[in-house]
């Protein structure tokens, strides 16, 4: 099946630093989404992107839908302790009845 | 409160002993799906359902069954569990779109299954 390559797999940063992660695919997607999973809980949707080139913000989070439709980026500015968790990208192509998820990026923050 | 509820949250069982993980949503969503989460592999889809009585295989359906007799419920059945089905399982639901899921999935809290 389709695969998404998400990087980095893990990040260890200091509180207050900015964070960048990305997701690439060998195939085109019409929709890109970013989810966050807090420890012991299910993933929660952070941002959804529906148009190539789209740049969307949600508070300190900013995500972009790549022009080629094969990649997406998520940036977190001025990280805080509650940003800890696993971040997943997900893609959906037209006609597909499911989302394809990346492997996840585990974010750890040192206070 | 809008939610997806899974039970049990934790289960330890033995090889071959049939088990069912229940999933219920109260948002009147048409689309429901099961995923398993394993380290380094992300979330992989097991089965999904577009609506009542409509189910289809995801990427890793072997060893699992599902049913969708009612809109709100989507149980996952392991007829003869094996150790390679030890995993963290998530049920999710969403509104439907022309593509199936709107993409905006609501996840349950997860069910951690260990098969000895």
Coordinates of N, CA and C in Angstrom, one line a residue, chain A residues 5-111:
Chain A
X5 N 6.6 8.8 4.5 CA 7.9 8.9 5.2 C 7.9 10.1 6.0
X6 N 7.9 10.0 7.3 CA 7.8 11.1 8.2 C 9.1 11.2 8.9
X7 N 9.6 12.5 9.0 CA 10.9 12.7 9.7 C 10.9 14.0 10.5
X8 N 11.7 14.1 11.5 CA 12.5 13.0 12.1 C 11.6 12.0 12.9
X9 N 12.1 10.9 13.3 CA 11.4 9.9 14.0 C 11.2 10.4 15.5
X10 N 12.2 11.1 16.0 CA 12.2 11.6 17.3 C 12.9 12.9 17.4
X11 N 12.5 13.7 18.4 CA 13.2 15.0 18.6 C 13.3 15.3 20.1
X12 N 14.5 15.7 20.5 CA 14.7 16.1 21.9 C 15.1 17.6 21.9
X13 N 14.2 18.5 22.4 CA 14.5 19.9 22.3 C 14.3 20.5 23.7
X14 N 14.8 21.8 23.8 CA 14.6 22.6 25.0 C 13.3 23.4 24.9
X15 N 12.7 23.6 26.0 CA 11.5 24.4 26.0 C 11.8 25.8 25.4
X16 N 10.9 26.2 24.6 CA 11.1 27.5 23.9 C 11.6 27.5 22.5
X17 N 12.1 26.3 22.1 CA 12.7 26.1 20.8 C 11.6 25.9 19.8
X18 N 11.9 26.2 18.5 CA 10.9 25.9 17.5 C 11.2 24.5 16.9
X19 N 10.1 23.9 16.4 CA 10.2 22.5 15.9 C 9.7 22.5 14.5
X20 N 10.4 21.6 13.7 CA 9.9 21.4 12.3 C 9.9 19.9 12.0
X21 N 8.9 19.4 11.4 CA 8.9 18.0 11.0 C 8.2 18.0 9.6
X22 N 8.5 16.9 8.9 CA 7.9 16.8 7.5 C 7.5 15.4 7.2
X23 N 6.7 15.4 6.1 CA 6.2 14.1 5.6 C 6.3 14.1 4.1
X24 N 6.8 13.0 3.5 CA 6.8 12.9 2.1 C 6.2 11.6 1.6
X25 N 5.7 11.7 0.4 CA 5.1 10.5 -0.2 C 5.5 10.3 -1.6
X26 N 5.5 9.1 -2.1 CA 5.8 8.8 -3.5 C 4.7 9.1 -4.4
X27 N 3.5 9.3 -3.8 CA 2.3 9.5 -4.7 C 1.6 10.8 -4.2
X28 N 0.7 11.3 -5.0 CA 0.0 12.5 -4.8 C -1.1 12.4 -3.8
X29 N -1.3 13.3 -2.9 CA -2.5 13.3 -2.1 C -3.3 14.6 -2.3
X30 N -4.6 14.5 -2.1 CA -5.5 15.7 -2.2 C -5.7 16.4 -0.9
X31 N -5.4 15.6 0.2 CA -5.6 16.2 1.5 C -4.5 15.7 2.4
X32 N -4.0 16.7 3.2 CA -3.0 16.3 4.2 C -3.5 16.8 5.5
X33 N -3.2 15.9 6.5 CA -3.7 16.2 7.9 C -2.6 16.0 8.9
X34 N -2.6 16.7 10.0 CA -1.7 16.5 11.1 C -2.4 16.2 12.3
X35 N -2.0 15.1 13.0 CA -2.6 14.7 14.3 C -1.6 14.7 15.4
X36 N -2.0 14.9 16.6 CA -1.1 14.7 17.8 C -1.7 13.7 18.7
X37 N -0.8 12.9 19.2 CA -1.2 11.9 20.2 C -0.5 12.1 21.5
X38 N -1.3 12.5 22.5 CA -0.8 12.7 23.9 C -0.6 11.3 24.5
X39 N 0.4 11.2 25.4 CA 0.6 9.9 26.1 C -0.6 9.3 26.6
X40 N -0.9 8.0 26.3 CA -2.0 7.3 26.8 C -3.4 7.6 26.2
X41 N -3.4 8.4 25.1 CA -4.6 8.8 24.5 C -4.6 8.5 23.0
X42 N -5.8 8.7 22.4 CA -5.8 8.6 20.9 C -5.4 9.9 20.2
X43 N -5.1 9.8 19.0 CA -4.7 11.0 18.2 C -5.8 12.0 18.1
X44 N -5.5 13.2 18.0 CA -6.4 14.3 17.9 C -6.0 15.2 16.7
X45 N -6.9 15.6 15.9 CA -6.6 16.4 14.7 C -6.2 17.8 15.1
X46 N -5.0 18.2 14.5 CA -4.5 19.5 14.7 C -4.8 20.5 13.6
X47 N -4.5 20.0 12.4 CA -4.6 20.9 11.2 C -5.0 20.0 10.0
X48 N -5.9 20.5 9.1 CA -6.2 19.8 7.9 C -5.9 20.8 6.7
X49 N -5.3 20.3 5.6 CA -4.9 21.0 4.5 C -5.6 20.4 3.2
X50 N -6.2 21.3 2.4 CA -7.0 20.7 1.3 C -6.6 21.2 -0.1
X51 N -5.6 22.1 -0.1 CA -5.2 22.7 -1.4 C -3.7 22.8 -1.5
X52 N -3.1 22.4 -2.6 CA -1.7 22.5 -2.8 C -1.2 23.9 -2.6
X53 N -0.1 24.1 -1.8 CA 0.4 25.4 -1.5 C -0.2 26.1 -0.3
X54 N -1.3 25.5 0.2 CA -2.0 26.1 1.3 C -1.1 26.1 2.6
X55 N -1.1 27.2 3.3 CA -0.4 27.4 4.5 C -1.5 27.8 5.6
X56 N -1.5 26.9 6.6 CA -2.6 27.1 7.6 C -2.0 27.1 9.0
X57 N -2.5 28.0 9.9 CA -2.0 28.1 11.2 C -3.1 27.8 12.2
X58 N -2.7 27.3 13.4 CA -3.6 27.0 14.5 C -2.8 27.3 15.8
X59 N -2.9 28.6 16.2 CA -2.1 29.0 17.3 C -0.6 29.0 17.0
X60 N 0.2 28.3 17.8 CA 1.6 28.2 17.5 C 2.0 27.2 16.4
X61 N 1.0 26.5 15.9 CA 1.3 25.5 14.9 C 1.0 26.1 13.5
X62 N 1.9 25.7 12.6 CA 1.7 26.1 11.2 C 2.0 24.9 10.3
X63 N 1.2 24.6 9.3 CA 1.4 23.5 8.4 C 1.2 24.0 7.0
X64 N 1.9 23.3 6.1 CA 1.9 23.6 4.7 C 1.6 22.4 3.9
X65 N 0.8 22.5 2.8 CA 0.6 21.5 1.8 C 1.5 21.8 0.7
X66 N 2.4 20.9 0.4 CA 3.5 21.1 -0.6 C 2.9 21.3 -2.0
X67 N 3.6 22.1 -2.8 CA 3.1 22.4 -4.1 C 3.0 21.2 -5.0
X68 N 4.0 20.2 -4.8 CA 4.0 19.0 -5.6 C 2.8 18.0 -5.2
X69 N 2.2 18.3 -4.0 CA 1.1 17.5 -3.4 C 1.7 16.2 -2.9
X70 N 3.0 16.1 -2.8 CA 3.7 14.9 -2.3 C 4.3 15.1 -0.9
X71 N 4.1 16.3 -0.4 CA 4.8 16.5 0.9 C 4.0 17.6 1.8
X72 N 4.3 17.5 3.1 CA 3.7 18.5 4.0 C 4.6 18.7 5.1
X73 N 4.5 19.9 5.7 CA 5.4 20.3 6.8 C 4.6 20.8 8.0
X74 N 5.1 20.6 9.2 CA 4.4 21.1 10.4 C 5.5 21.8 11.2
X75 N 5.2 23.0 11.6 CA 6.2 23.8 12.4 C 5.4 24.1 13.7
X76 N 6.2 24.1 14.8 CA 5.7 24.5 16.1 C 6.6 25.6 16.7
X77 N 6.1 26.7 17.0 CA 6.9 27.8 17.5 C 6.9 27.9 19.0
X78 N 8.0 28.2 19.6 CA 8.1 28.5 21.0 C 7.5 27.3 21.8
X79 N 8.1 26.1 21.7 CA 7.5 24.9 22.3 C 7.4 25.1 23.8
X80 N 6.3 24.4 24.3 CA 6.0 24.4 25.7 C 5.8 22.9 26.1
X81 N 5.9 22.6 27.4 CA 5.8 21.2 27.9 C 4.6 20.4 27.3
X82 N 3.5 21.0 27.2 CA 2.3 20.3 26.7 C 2.4 19.9 25.2
X83 N 3.4 20.4 24.6 CA 3.6 20.0 23.2 C 4.2 18.5 23.1
X84 N 4.6 18.0 24.2 CA 5.1 16.6 24.2 C 4.1 15.6 23.6
X85 N 4.6 14.7 22.8 CA 3.7 13.7 22.3 C 4.2 13.1 21.0
X86 N 3.3 12.4 20.3 CA 3.7 11.9 19.0 C 2.8 12.6 17.9
X87 N 3.5 13.1 16.9 CA 2.8 13.8 15.8 C 2.8 12.9 14.6
X88 N 1.6 12.8 14.0 CA 1.4 12.0 12.8 C 0.9 12.8 11.7
X89 N 1.5 12.6 10.5 CA 0.9 13.2 9.3 C 0.0 12.1 8.7
X90 N -0.9 12.5 7.9 CA -1.8 11.6 7.2 C -2.2 12.2 5.9
X91 N -2.3 11.3 4.9 CA -2.7 11.8 3.5 C -3.9 11.0 3.0
X92 N -4.6 11.7 2.1 CA -5.8 11.0 1.5 C -5.8 11.4 0.0
X93 N -5.9 10.4 -0.8 CA -6.0 10.8 -2.2 C -7.4 10.7 -2.7
X94 N -7.7 11.3 -3.8 CA -9.1 11.3 -4.3 C -9.6 9.9 -4.6
X95 N -10.7 9.7 -4.1 CA -11.3 8.4 -4.3 C -11.0 7.3 -3.2
X96 N -9.9 7.6 -2.4 CA -9.5 6.7 -1.4 C -10.4 6.8 -0.2
X97 N -10.8 5.6 0.3 CA -11.7 5.6 1.4 C -11.0 5.5 2.8
X98 N -9.8 5.9 2.8 CA -9.0 5.8 4.0 C -7.9 6.8 4.0
X99 N -7.3 7.0 5.2 CA -6.1 7.8 5.4 C -4.9 6.9 5.5
X100 N -3.8 7.4 4.9 CA -2.5 6.7 5.1 C -1.7 7.6 6.1
X101 N -1.2 6.9 7.1 CA -0.5 7.6 8.2 C 1.0 7.4 8.1
X102 N 1.7 8.5 8.5 CA 3.2 8.4 8.6 C 3.5 7.6 9.9
X103 N 4.9 7.4 10.1 CA 5.3 6.6 11.2 C 5.3 7.3 12.6
X104 N 5.1 8.6 12.5 CA 5.1 9.5 13.7 C 6.4 10.1 14.0
X105 N 6.3 11.3 14.7 CA 7.5 12.0 15.2 C 7.3 12.1 16.7
X106 N 8.1 11.5 17.5 CA 8.0 11.6 19.0 C 8.8 12.9 19.4
X107 N 8.0 13.8 20.1 CA 8.7 15.0 20.5 C 8.8 15.0 22.1
X108 N 10.0 15.2 22.5 CA 10.3 15.3 23.9 C 10.9 16.7 24.2
X109 N 10.5 17.3 25.3 CA 10.9 18.6 25.6 C 11.5 18.6 27.0
X110 N 12.8 19.2 27.0 CA 13.5 19.4 28.3 C 13.1 20.7 28.9
X111 N 12.6 20.8 30.1 CA 12.2 22.1 30.7 C 13.4 23.0 30.9

